[in-house]
Structure formats: structure tokens, C-alpha cells
CSV table of C-alpha atoms in Angstrom, one decimal:
chain,number,residue,atom,x,y,z
A,1,MET,CA,-141.1,-8.3,145.9
A,2,LYS,CA,-137.6,-8.0,146.8
A,3,THR,CA,-137.1,-4.1,148.0
A,4,VAL,CA,-133.2,-3.5,149.3
A,5,SER,CA,-131.5,0.4,149.2
A,6,LEU,CA,-129.1,1.7,146.6
A,7,PHE,CA,-127.1,1.8,149.3
A,8,ILE,CA,-125.9,-1.8,150.1
A,9,ILE,CA,-124.2,-1.5,147.0
A,10,LEU,CA,-122.0,0.6,149.0
A,11,MET,CA,-122.3,-1.9,152.1
A,12,ILE,CA,-119.0,-1.7,153.7
A,13,THR,CA,-116.0,-3.9,153.0
A,14,ALA,CA,-113.4,-1.9,155.5
A,15,LEU,CA,-113.8,-0.8,159.2
A,16,PRO,CA,-110.8,1.7,160.8
A,17,CYS,CA,-107.3,0.2,160.9
A,18,HIS,CA,-107.1,1.3,164.8
A,19,GLY,CA,-107.2,0.0,168.1
A,20,ALA,CA,-106.5,-3.8,169.5
A,21,SER,CA,-105.3,-5.9,166.1
A,22,LEU,CA,-105.7,-9.8,166.5
A,23,VAL,CA,-102.5,-10.6,167.0
A,24,GLU,CA,-102.6,-8.0,170.8
A,25,LEU,CA,-106.1,-10.1,171.2
A,26,GLN,CA,-104.6,-13.4,171.5
A,27,LYS,CA,-101.7,-11.8,174.0
A,28,SER,CA,-104.5,-10.8,175.8
A,29,ALA,CA,-106.2,-13.7,176.3
A,30,ILE,CA,-103.0,-15.8,177.1
A,31,ALA,CA,-102.5,-13.6,179.6
A,32,ASN,CA,-105.7,-12.9,181.5
A,33,ARG,CA,-107.5,-16.9,180.9
A,34,SER,CA,-107.4,-18.9,183.9
A,35,ILE,CA,-107.5,-21.7,182.0
A,36,VAL,CA,-103.5,-21.1,181.6
A,37,GLU,CA,-103.3,-20.4,184.9
A,38,GLN,CA,-104.9,-24.0,185.9
A,39,TYR,CA,-102.0,-25.1,183.0
A,40,GLU,CA,-99.1,-23.7,184.5
A,41,ALA,CA,-100.0,-24.8,187.9
A,42,GLU,CA,-99.6,-28.4,186.5
A,43,LEU,CA,-96.2,-27.6,185.1
A,44,ASP,CA,-95.4,-26.2,188.2
A,45,LYS,CA,-96.5,-29.6,189.9
A,46,SER,CA,-94.2,-31.2,187.6
A,47,SER,CA,-91.1,-29.5,187.8
A,48,ARG,CA,-91.9,-30.3,191.4
A,49,ASP,CA,-92.1,-34.5,190.7
A,50,VAL,CA,-88.8,-34.2,189.1
A,51,THR,CA,-87.4,-32.3,192.2
A,52,ILE,CA,-88.9,-35.2,194.2
A,53,ALA,CA,-87.4,-37.6,191.7
A,54,GLY,CA,-84.0,-36.3,192.0
A,55,SER,CA,-84.0,-36.1,195.7
A,56,ARG,CA,-83.2,-40.0,195.8
A,57,PHE,CA,-79.9,-39.2,194.5
A,58,LEU,CA,-78.8,-37.0,197.4
A,59,PRO,CA,-78.2,-37.9,201.2
A,60,ASN,CA,-80.3,-37.9,203.9
A,61,VAL,CA,-79.6,-35.3,207.1
A,62,GLY,CA,-81.4,-35.9,210.1
A,63,ALA,CA,-81.2,-35.5,213.8
A,64,SER,CA,-83.4,-36.5,216.9
A,65,TYR,CA,-83.2,-35.2,220.7
A,66,THR,CA,-84.7,-38.0,223.0
A,67,VAL,CA,-85.5,-37.8,226.6
A,68,ASN,CA,-86.2,-40.8,229.0
A,69,SER,CA,-87.6,-41.2,232.1
A,70,LEU,CA,-87.7,-44.3,233.8
A,71,ASP,CA,-89.2,-45.9,237.0
A,72,GLU,CA,-85.3,-47.4,238.3
A,73,GLU,CA,-82.3,-46.5,236.9
A,74,THR,CA,-80.0,-49.8,235.7
A,75,THR,CA,-76.8,-50.7,235.1
A,76,LEU,CA,-76.9,-49.8,231.4
A,77,GLU,CA,-79.2,-46.3,231.9
A,78,ALA,CA,-79.9,-43.5,234.2
A,79,ARG,CA,-83.5,-43.1,235.6
A,80,GLU,CA,-83.1,-39.7,233.8
A,81,ASN,CA,-81.0,-39.2,230.7
A,82,SER,CA,-81.3,-38.2,226.8
A,83,VAL,CA,-79.8,-39.1,223.8
A,84,ALA,CA,-79.1,-36.2,221.2
A,85,GLN,CA,-78.3,-38.3,217.9
A,86,GLY,CA,-77.7,-37.3,214.3
A,87,ILE,CA,-77.7,-39.6,211.1
A,88,ILE,CA,-76.5,-38.8,207.4
A,89,THR,CA,-77.7,-41.9,205.2
A,90,TRP,CA,-77.5,-42.4,201.0
A,91,ASN,CA,-79.1,-44.7,198.8
A,92,LEU,CA,-76.2,-45.6,196.6
A,93,PHE,CA,-77.8,-48.5,194.4
A,94,SER,CA,-81.5,-49.0,194.0
A,95,GLY,CA,-81.4,-51.7,190.8
A,96,PHE,CA,-81.6,-48.3,188.4
A,97,TYR,CA,-85.1,-47.4,190.5
A,98,ASP,CA,-84.3,-44.2,191.2
A,99,TYR,CA,-82.5,-43.1,187.7
A,100,TYR,CA,-85.5,-44.4,185.0
A,101,ASN,CA,-87.9,-42.8,187.9
A,102,LEU,CA,-86.2,-39.3,187.4
A,103,ARG,CA,-85.7,-39.8,183.3
A,104,SER,CA,-89.5,-40.1,183.7
A,105,ALA,CA,-90.3,-37.7,185.5
A,106,ARG,CA,-88.6,-35.5,183.5
A,107,LEU,CA,-90.1,-36.1,180.1
A,108,LEU,CA,-93.6,-36.3,181.9
A,109,GLU,CA,-92.5,-32.4,182.9
A,110,LYS,CA,-91.9,-32.2,178.7
A,111,ALA,CA,-95.2,-33.5,178.2
A,112,GLN,CA,-96.9,-31.1,180.3
A,113,GLU,CA,-95.1,-28.0,179.0
A,114,TYR,CA,-96.6,-29.3,175.6
A,115,LYS,CA,-99.7,-29.9,176.9
A,116,LEU,CA,-99.7,-25.8,178.2
A,117,GLN,CA,-98.7,-24.8,174.8
A,118,ALA,CA,-101.7,-26.6,173.1
A,119,VAL,CA,-103.8,-24.9,175.6
A,120,LYS,CA,-102.5,-21.6,174.5
A,121,GLN,CA,-102.9,-22.8,170.8
A,122,ASP,CA,-106.5,-23.2,171.3
A,123,ILE,CA,-107.6,-20.2,173.0
A,124,GLN,CA,-105.6,-18.4,170.3
A,125,LEU,CA,-107.7,-20.2,167.3
A,126,ASN,CA,-111.0,-19.2,169.6
A,127,VAL,CA,-109.9,-15.5,169.7
A,128,ALA,CA,-109.4,-15.7,165.7
A,129,LEU,CA,-112.8,-17.2,165.4
A,130,ARG,CA,-114.6,-14.6,167.6
A,131,TYR,CA,-112.9,-12.3,165.8
A,132,VAL,CA,-114.2,-13.3,162.4
A,133,ASP,CA,-117.2,-13.6,163.3
A,134,ILE,CA,-117.7,-10.1,164.9
A,135,PHE,CA,-116.4,-8.6,161.6
A,136,ASN,CA,-119.5,-11.0,159.6
A,137,ARG,CA,-121.9,-10.3,162.2
A,138,GLN,CA,-120.8,-6.2,161.7
A,139,SER,CA,-121.1,-6.3,157.8
A,140,SER,CA,-124.7,-8.5,158.6
A,141,LEU,CA,-126.1,-5.4,161.0
A,142,ARG,CA,-125.0,-2.5,158.5
A,143,VAL,CA,-126.6,-4.2,155.4
A,144,ALA,CA,-129.2,-5.0,157.7
A,145,ARG,CA,-129.6,-1.2,159.1
A,146,GLU,CA,-129.8,0.1,155.5
A,147,SER,CA,-131.9,-2.8,154.1
A,148,HIS,CA,-134.5,-0.7,156.7
A,149,ALA,CA,-134.4,2.9,156.4
A,150,THR,CA,-134.2,2.0,152.4
A,151,LEU,CA,-138.0,0.9,152.8
A,152,GLU,CA,-138.8,3.4,155.1
A,153,LYS,CA,-138.0,5.7,152.1
A,154,LEU,CA,-140.0,3.2,150.3
A,155,HIS,CA,-142.9,2.4,152.4
A,156,GLU,CA,-143.1,6.7,152.9
A,157,ASP,CA,-143.5,7.3,149.1
A,158,ALA,CA,-146.1,4.4,148.9
A,159,ARG,CA,-148.2,6.4,152.0
A,160,THR,CA,-148.1,9.4,149.5
A,161,ARG,CA,-148.6,7.5,146.2
A,162,HIS,CA,-151.9,6.0,147.8
A,163,ALA,CA,-153.0,9.2,149.0
A,164,VAL,CA,-153.3,10.8,145.5
A,165,GLY,CA,-155.1,7.2,144.2
A,166,LEU,CA,-151.8,6.2,142.3
A,167,ILE,CA,-151.6,2.6,144.2
A,168,GLU,CA,-154.1,0.3,145.8
A,169,LYS,CA,-153.9,-0.3,149.5
A,170,ASN,CA,-152.8,-3.9,149.2
A,171,GLN,CA,-149.7,-2.8,147.5
A,172,LEU,CA,-149.2,-0.4,150.5
A,173,LEU,CA,-149.4,-3.0,152.7
A,174,ARG,CA,-147.0,-5.0,151.4
A,175,PHE,CA,-144.4,-2.2,151.9
A,176,GLN,CA,-145.5,-2.1,155.5
A,177,VAL,CA,-145.3,-6.0,155.8
A,178,ASP,CA,-141.3,-5.6,154.4
A,179,LEU,CA,-140.5,-2.7,156.7
A,180,ASP,CA,-141.8,-4.9,160.0
A,181,ASN,CA,-139.7,-7.8,158.9
A,182,ALA,CA,-136.4,-5.6,158.1
A,183,PHE,CA,-137.3,-3.7,161.7
A,184,ILE,CA,-136.8,-7.4,162.9
A,185,THR,CA,-134.1,-8.4,161.2
A,186,VAL,CA,-132.2,-5.6,162.3
A,187,LYS,CA,-133.3,-6.0,165.7
A,188,LYS,CA,-131.2,-9.3,165.5
A,189,ALA,CA,-128.6,-8.3,163.6
A,190,GLU,CA,-127.8,-6.2,166.5
A,191,ALA,CA,-128.6,-9.2,169.2
A,192,GLU,CA,-126.3,-11.5,167.7
A,193,LEU,CA,-123.3,-9.0,166.7
A,194,ALA,CA,-123.7,-8.4,170.7
A,195,LYS,CA,-123.7,-11.7,171.2
A,196,SER,CA,-120.1,-12.0,169.6
A,197,LEU,CA,-118.5,-9.3,171.1
A,198,GLN,CA,-119.5,-10.9,174.5
A,199,ARG,CA,-118.0,-14.2,173.7
A,200,LEU,CA,-114.2,-12.3,172.4
A,201,ILE,CA,-114.8,-10.7,175.7
A,202,PHE,CA,-115.0,-13.9,177.5
A,203,GLU,CA,-112.1,-15.2,175.3
A,204,THR,CA,-110.0,-12.3,176.2
A,205,GLN,CA,-110.9,-11.1,179.6
A,206,GLN,CA,-111.0,-7.6,178.8
A,207,GLN,CA,-113.0,-5.0,178.4
A,208,LEU,CA,-113.5,-4.1,174.1
A,209,VAL,CA,-116.1,-2.2,172.1
A,210,LEU,CA,-116.3,-2.5,169.0
A,211,ASP,CA,-114.5,0.5,167.5
A,212,GLU,CA,-111.6,-0.6,169.1
A,213,LEU,CA,-111.1,-3.6,167.3
A,214,ASP,CA,-108.6,-3.6,163.9
A,215,PHE,CA,-110.1,-5.7,161.4
A,216,THR,CA,-107.0,-4.9,158.5
A,217,GLU,CA,-106.4,-8.6,158.3
A,218,PHE,CA,-109.4,-8.9,156.2
A,219,ASP,CA,-108.1,-6.7,153.9
A,220,GLN,CA,-106.9,-9.5,151.5
A,221,LEU,CA,-107.5,-13.0,151.3
A,222,PRO,CA,-104.5,-15.2,152.6
A,223,GLN,CA,-102.5,-17.9,150.5
A,224,LEU,CA,-101.8,-21.3,152.1
A,225,ALA,CA,-98.2,-23.2,150.8
A,226,ASP,CA,-98.1,-27.0,149.7
A,227,LYS,CA,-100.8,-29.3,151.8
A,228,GLU,CA,-98.1,-31.8,152.1
A,229,GLY,CA,-95.6,-29.5,153.8
A,230,TYR,CA,-98.4,-28.7,156.1
A,231,ARG,CA,-98.6,-32.0,156.8
A,232,ILE,CA,-95.2,-32.3,157.8
A,233,ASP,CA,-95.0,-29.7,160.0
A,234,MET,CA,-98.2,-31.0,162.0
A,235,LEU,CA,-96.7,-34.2,162.6
A,236,ALA,CA,-93.4,-32.8,164.0
A,237,ARG,CA,-95.5,-29.6,165.4
A,238,ARG,CA,-98.7,-30.5,166.8
A,239,SER,CA,-98.6,-30.4,170.8
A,240,GLU,CA,-101.2,-33.3,171.2
A,241,ILE,CA,-98.5,-35.3,169.6
A,242,LYS,CA,-95.9,-34.7,171.1
A,243,THR,CA,-97.4,-34.8,174.1
A,244,LEU,CA,-98.4,-38.4,174.0
A,245,GLU,CA,-94.6,-38.8,172.5
A,246,GLU,CA,-93.7,-37.9,175.7
A,247,LEU,CA,-95.6,-40.2,177.6
A,248,GLU,CA,-94.7,-42.8,175.6
A,249,LYS,CA,-91.2,-42.3,176.0
A,250,ALA,CA,-91.5,-42.0,180.2
A,251,VAL,CA,-93.9,-44.8,180.3
A,252,SER,CA,-91.0,-47.3,178.6
A,253,LEU,CA,-88.7,-45.9,181.6
A,254,GLN,CA,-91.3,-46.6,184.4
A,255,ILE,CA,-91.2,-50.5,183.0
A,256,ARG,CA,-87.6,-50.1,183.6
A,257,ALA,CA,-88.0,-49.0,186.7
A,258,ALA,CA,-90.1,-51.4,187.7
A,259,TYR,CA,-87.7,-54.0,186.7
A,260,GLY,CA,-85.4,-52.2,188.9
A,261,GLU,CA,-87.3,-53.4,192.0
A,262,HIS,CA,-85.8,-57.2,191.6
A,263,PHE,CA,-82.5,-55.7,192.4
A,264,PRO,CA,-81.2,-55.2,196.1
A,265,GLN,CA,-80.7,-52.1,197.8
A,266,LEU,CA,-77.4,-50.9,199.1
A,267,ASP,CA,-77.8,-48.4,201.5
A,268,VAL,CA,-75.3,-46.7,203.6
A,269,SER,CA,-75.1,-44.1,206.4
A,270,GLY,CA,-73.2,-42.5,209.2
A,271,SER,CA,-74.0,-41.2,212.9
A,272,TYR,CA,-73.1,-39.7,216.1
A,273,ARG,CA,-74.9,-40.7,219.4
A,274,LYS,CA,-74.4,-39.1,222.9
A,275,TYR,CA,-76.1,-40.8,225.8
A,276,GLU,CA,-76.1,-38.8,229.0
A,277,ASP,CA,-78.0,-39.3,232.6
A,278,ASP,CA,-79.9,-36.2,232.3
A,279,TYR,CA,-82.6,-34.8,230.7
A,280,ILE,CA,-80.5,-31.9,229.2
A,281,ASN,CA,-77.6,-33.0,227.3
A,282,GLY,CA,-74.6,-31.5,229.0
A,283,ASP,CA,-75.6,-31.1,232.1
A,284,GLY,CA,-75.1,-34.7,233.3
A,285,THR,CA,-72.5,-36.2,235.5
A,286,SER,CA,-71.6,-39.1,232.9
A,287,TYR,CA,-72.2,-39.3,229.8
A,288,ASP,CA,-71.2,-41.8,226.4
A,289,GLU,CA,-70.7,-40.9,222.8
A,290,GLU,CA,-70.5,-43.7,219.6
A,291,LEU,CA,-69.7,-42.8,216.0
A,292,ARG,CA,-71.1,-45.5,213.7
A,293,ALA,CA,-70.6,-46.1,210.0
A,294,GLN,CA,-73.0,-48.6,208.6
A,295,ALA,CA,-73.5,-49.9,204.9
A,296,VAL,CA,-77.0,-51.9,204.7
A,297,LEU,CA,-77.4,-54.5,201.9
A,298,SER,CA,-81.2,-55.7,201.6
A,299,PHE,CA,-83.4,-57.9,198.9
A,300,THR,CA,-87.0,-58.6,198.9
A,301,PHE,CA,-87.7,-61.7,197.8
A,302,PHE,CA,-91.4,-61.8,197.9
A,303,ASP,CA,-94.0,-58.7,198.0
A,304,GLY,CA,-97.1,-60.3,197.0
A,305,PHE,CA,-96.3,-60.1,193.1
A,306,ALA,CA,-96.5,-56.4,193.7
A,307,ARG,CA,-93.6,-56.2,191.1
A,308,GLN,CA,-95.0,-58.4,188.3
A,309,ALA,CA,-98.0,-56.0,188.2
A,310,LYS,CA,-96.2,-52.7,188.7
A,311,ILE,CA,-94.7,-54.5,185.3
A,312,GLY,CA,-97.7,-55.4,183.4
A,313,ARG,CA,-99.5,-52.3,184.5
A,314,ALA,CA,-97.0,-49.9,183.0
A,315,ARG,CA,-96.7,-52.2,179.7
A,316,SER,CA,-100.5,-51.6,179.2
A,317,GLU,CA,-100.1,-47.8,180.1
A,318,LYS,CA,-97.7,-47.8,177.4
A,319,GLN,CA,-99.7,-50.0,174.4
A,320,SER,CA,-102.6,-47.8,175.2
A,321,VAL,CA,-100.6,-44.5,174.6
A,322,ALA,CA,-99.5,-45.8,171.8
A,323,ALA,CA,-102.4,-46.8,170.5
A,324,ARG,CA,-103.3,-43.0,171.3
A,325,LEU,CA,-100.8,-41.7,169.3
A,326,ARG,CA,-101.2,-43.7,166.1
A,327,GLU,CA,-105.3,-42.7,166.4
A,328,LEU,CA,-104.1,-39.5,167.3
A,329,LYS,CA,-101.8,-39.2,164.2
A,330,LYS,CA,-104.5,-40.5,161.8
A,331,SER,CA,-107.5,-38.1,163.0
A,332,LEU,CA,-105.1,-35.3,162.8
A,333,GLN,CA,-104.1,-36.2,158.5
A,334,THR,CA,-107.8,-36.7,158.0
A,335,GLU,CA,-109.0,-32.9,159.9
A,336,LEU,CA,-105.7,-31.3,157.9
A,337,THR,CA,-107.4,-32.9,154.7
A,338,ASN,CA,-110.3,-32.3,154.8
A,339,LEU,CA,-109.9,-28.4,156.0
A,340,PHE,CA,-107.9,-28.2,153.1
A,341,PHE,CA,-111.0,-29.2,151.4
A,342,ASP,CA,-113.3,-26.5,152.5
A,343,TYR,CA,-110.1,-23.7,152.2
A,344,GLU,CA,-110.0,-24.7,148.7
A,345,VAL,CA,-114.2,-24.4,148.0
A,346,SER,CA,-114.4,-21.3,150.2
A,347,MET,CA,-111.7,-19.6,148.1
A,348,ALA,CA,-113.2,-20.7,145.2
A,349,ASN,CA,-116.7,-19.2,146.3
A,350,ALA,CA,-115.1,-15.8,146.8
A,351,GLN,CA,-113.5,-15.9,143.2
A,352,VAL,CA,-117.3,-16.5,141.9
A,353,ALA,CA,-119.1,-14.4,144.2
A,354,ARG,CA,-116.1,-11.7,143.4
A,355,SER,CA,-116.9,-12.1,139.7
A,356,SER,CA,-120.9,-11.8,140.2
A,357,ILE,CA,-120.5,-8.7,142.0
A,358,ALA,CA,-119.3,-7.4,138.6
A,359,GLN,CA,-121.8,-9.0,136.6
A,360,ALA,CA,-124.8,-7.5,138.9
A,361,GLU,CA,-123.2,-3.8,139.0
A,362,GLU,CA,-123.6,-4.2,135.1
A,363,ASN,CA,-127.4,-5.6,135.5
A,364,LEU,CA,-128.4,-2.6,137.3
A,365,ARG,CA,-126.9,0.0,135.8
A,366,ILE,CA,-128.8,-1.5,132.5
A,367,THR,CA,-131.7,-1.7,134.1
A,368,HIS,CA,-131.8,1.3,136.1
A,369,LEU,CA,-131.1,3.0,132.4
A,370,LYS,CA,-134.0,0.8,130.7
A,371,TYR,CA,-136.3,2.1,134.3
A,372,ASP,CA,-135.3,6.4,133.5
A,373,GLU,CA,-136.7,5.5,130.1
A,374,GLY,CA,-139.9,3.9,131.1
A,375,LEU,CA,-139.1,0.3,129.7
A,376,GLU,CA,-138.5,-1.3,133.2
A,377,LYS,CA,-141.0,-1.8,135.9
A,378,GLU,CA,-139.9,-0.6,139.7
A,379,ALA,CA,-139.9,-4.3,140.7
A,380,ASP,CA,-137.5,-5.6,137.6
A,381,LEU,CA,-134.8,-2.4,139.2
A,382,LEU,CA,-135.4,-3.3,142.8
A,383,ASP,CA,-134.9,-6.9,141.7
A,384,ALA,CA,-131.5,-5.5,140.7
A,385,ILE,CA,-130.5,-4.1,143.7
A,386,ALA,CA,-131.1,-7.3,145.6
A,387,ASN,CA,-129.2,-9.4,143.4
A,388,LEU,CA,-126.3,-6.9,143.7
A,389,ALA,CA,-126.5,-7.1,147.5
A,390,LEU,CA,-127.2,-10.7,147.4
A,391,ALA,CA,-123.9,-11.1,145.2
A,392,ARG,CA,-121.9,-8.7,147.7
A,393,ASN,CA,-123.6,-10.8,150.5
A,394,SER,CA,-122.1,-13.6,149.2
A,395,TYR,CA,-118.7,-12.5,148.7
A,396,VAL,CA,-118.8,-11.7,153.0
A,397,ALA,CA,-119.7,-15.2,153.9
A,398,ALA,CA,-117.4,-16.9,151.3
A,399,ARG,CA,-114.4,-14.3,152.7
A,400,THR,CA,-115.5,-15.3,156.4
A,401,GLU,CA,-115.4,-18.7,155.5
A,402,VAL,CA,-111.8,-18.5,153.7
A,403,PHE,CA,-110.3,-16.6,156.9
A,404,THR,CA,-112.3,-19.2,159.4
A,405,ASN,CA,-110.6,-22.2,157.5
A,406,TYR,CA,-107.1,-20.4,157.2
A,407,PHE,CA,-106.8,-20.0,161.1
A,408,MET,CA,-107.7,-23.5,161.8
A,409,ILE,CA,-105.3,-24.8,159.6
A,410,CYS,CA,-102.6,-22.3,161.3
A,411,ARG,CA,-104.1,-24.4,164.4
A,412,ALA,CA,-103.7,-27.0,163.1
A,413,VAL,CA,-99.8,-26.6,162.3
A,414,GLU,CA,-99.4,-24.0,165.2
A,415,LYS,CA,-98.6,-21.3,163.6
A,416,PHE,CA,-100.5,-18.7,165.3
């Protein structure tokens, strides 16, 4: 026998409009999650790599101080002497290796920025899904509690009827079994709600209580624009796509940089050197100074096939990234199409469920009138109540699916 309370007809469809909103929870998650710090550190490393690559375009300035002690002096060098030296060196040309390497480093930094952006989008999606799940679990718990309360009243009424001989023992036991099952259902629903809240706490890394959550985002069902527009936006904005595009450009520049090693290098330097016949420069009796300007042109004729291997490796990496990019675009477009299928089905289900509620309410009204006139049995009335509760539960489930698909589509086109 289906036994549910008349109070289920008035089950809750709205929650307090105060406290933390979804946007606030998403901001908190981005600010508090350690994984964001991890990717920010990776971005900082990429920025350092750009600085390192750019340092090749600047001169190097160095100084040295050397103290010598000989077993006996020579005509060219005192037994105790020191040499102070300062030198500036500058690479003027390296076959464009440094130029392409710097551009590649900048593109890799940009790719890391897109990775960080993708992580933030994933975090916001997870928060949204946990938020929807709590809303759904809380509604289920309220239904379970009201069902249990109704069964307690029915069980107490059945005990009274049994005491005066109006019903049999087996009928009373059926009420007891349903009451026990309702109690188990309540406990399970409480545990699921508590677990959902803990998952949201993990995502946001802040302490939350149910009364602080603001579910006004669910007052109306979301509407989406044309699917083709979303597909175009996704291909233009999706961080994972942008990451691979930047990587492909960077690898192309690395190929050019590898070719740069086939060219000669030109370095210039200027140095000052002071020799003195004492351990401490400035305390000697004689000294010698030298200013030297130098230009060095060097070329490597053979390096054990390392240059060819570097070029081949860079080309293979480019092919790999290009293949990953093509595969990713196809995969994301398929996923987006399926998400729209799910969204459209869930919207249709929500409309049907809403229509079913109106029909179930009318059925309950008619059944209740007949029951009052003795034309319907108690079981028929309980069935009518259960059907209305089922329709309302179906609407809640369909609405949850609508928002779940909506948030996943927002993530697909990065509109959080």
C-alpha cells in the first residue's frame, strides 16, 4: 500500500534567500583551493623561463680576483702576486636561436595561463554541481521526513482501530513495516545530505551550514541560446584548445631555434686586467694593467648528430600537439552536442512533470470528494496522494537535471 502524507503535496520548492550565493561560493573556492596555487606556481615558473630566455640578449658582467703563490719567482711573475679582472661579454648573433627561444618561452607562458584558467573553470563547475546536489538532497530529505511523520500518524490510528477490532493484526503490521522503511529512508537521506555538504565544503575550503546557502538561482529554469553559437564560442574560448594552440606555436618556434644552431655565433667582450706582485692588489711595488677588446666568431662543424636529433624531436612534438588539438576539438564538439541533447530532454521532462502535477492534484481532489462520500476506499486516497508526491518528486529530479546540464554547458563554453 502506498502511504504518503497530505503534507507532501505542499513539499518545499524554495529555500531561504539569504547567505552564500553560488557566485560567492565559486569565488571562495578559487581563492582557497590549493590546486589553484599549484597552477599559479607553474605560471610563475613559466614567467621565470621568459626572463631566463630574455637574459641571452643582455651582456654578462663578471669580475674575478686571483691570488697566486709560486715556489720561486720567474721573469714574468713574482713569487707572490694577484690578478684583478673585470669582463663584459655579449652575444651578438647565435643564428636566431635566442630570438626563437624567447618567443617560444612567451608562448609557453601563455599556454600556462590558459591551463590556470581551465582549472578555475573546473573548480567553478564542481562547486555548481555540488550546489545543485545539495538542493536536490535537501528536497529529498524533506519528502522523506514528511512521509515518516505521516506514517507515524497512520500507524497510531491503525493501533487504535486494531484495539477496538476494526482492523486485523496483519493490517497493523503492514503499517509498522512501512513506518520502519520510512525511518531507514530518512536516515539515508540525512547521510546523503551531510555528505553532499562535506563535498561542497571541500570544494570551497570554507565552513558552511545549510541555512547559509542561497538557492534563489533555482527559482526559474535556465534558457539557452542557439547551439551553433555555443559551439563557435567553445572553439574560440575553451582554455584547453587555446593551451594546445599556444603549444603548437611554441613548438614551431623551437624547430626554428634548433635550426639556428647550424649558424655561427658571434660574441664580443671587453675586459680590464691588473697584475700586481702582492697578494693584495694595490700593495705591490710593481703592476701591469691591460685593457682588451675581443670578438669571437665560432662555428660547430659536428656535434655527434645532436642538432639533427633536436630538430627531429621538435617536429615530432609539433605533430603530436597538432594531433591532440584535432582530437580535442572533435571530442569537445561531440560532448557539447550530447549536453544539448540531455538539456533538451531534461527541459521536456520538467514540462511534462509540471503538467503531471496539475493532473495529479485534480485526481486527488476528485478522489478526496468520493472518499468523503464513501465512494472510494482509503487505499485509493493514499494512492492519489502518492501519485501527486511522485509527480512532484519527478519535477524536482527533472529540474535538477536541467541545471546540471546547464552548468556543464556553461563550463564547455567557459561562461562561468
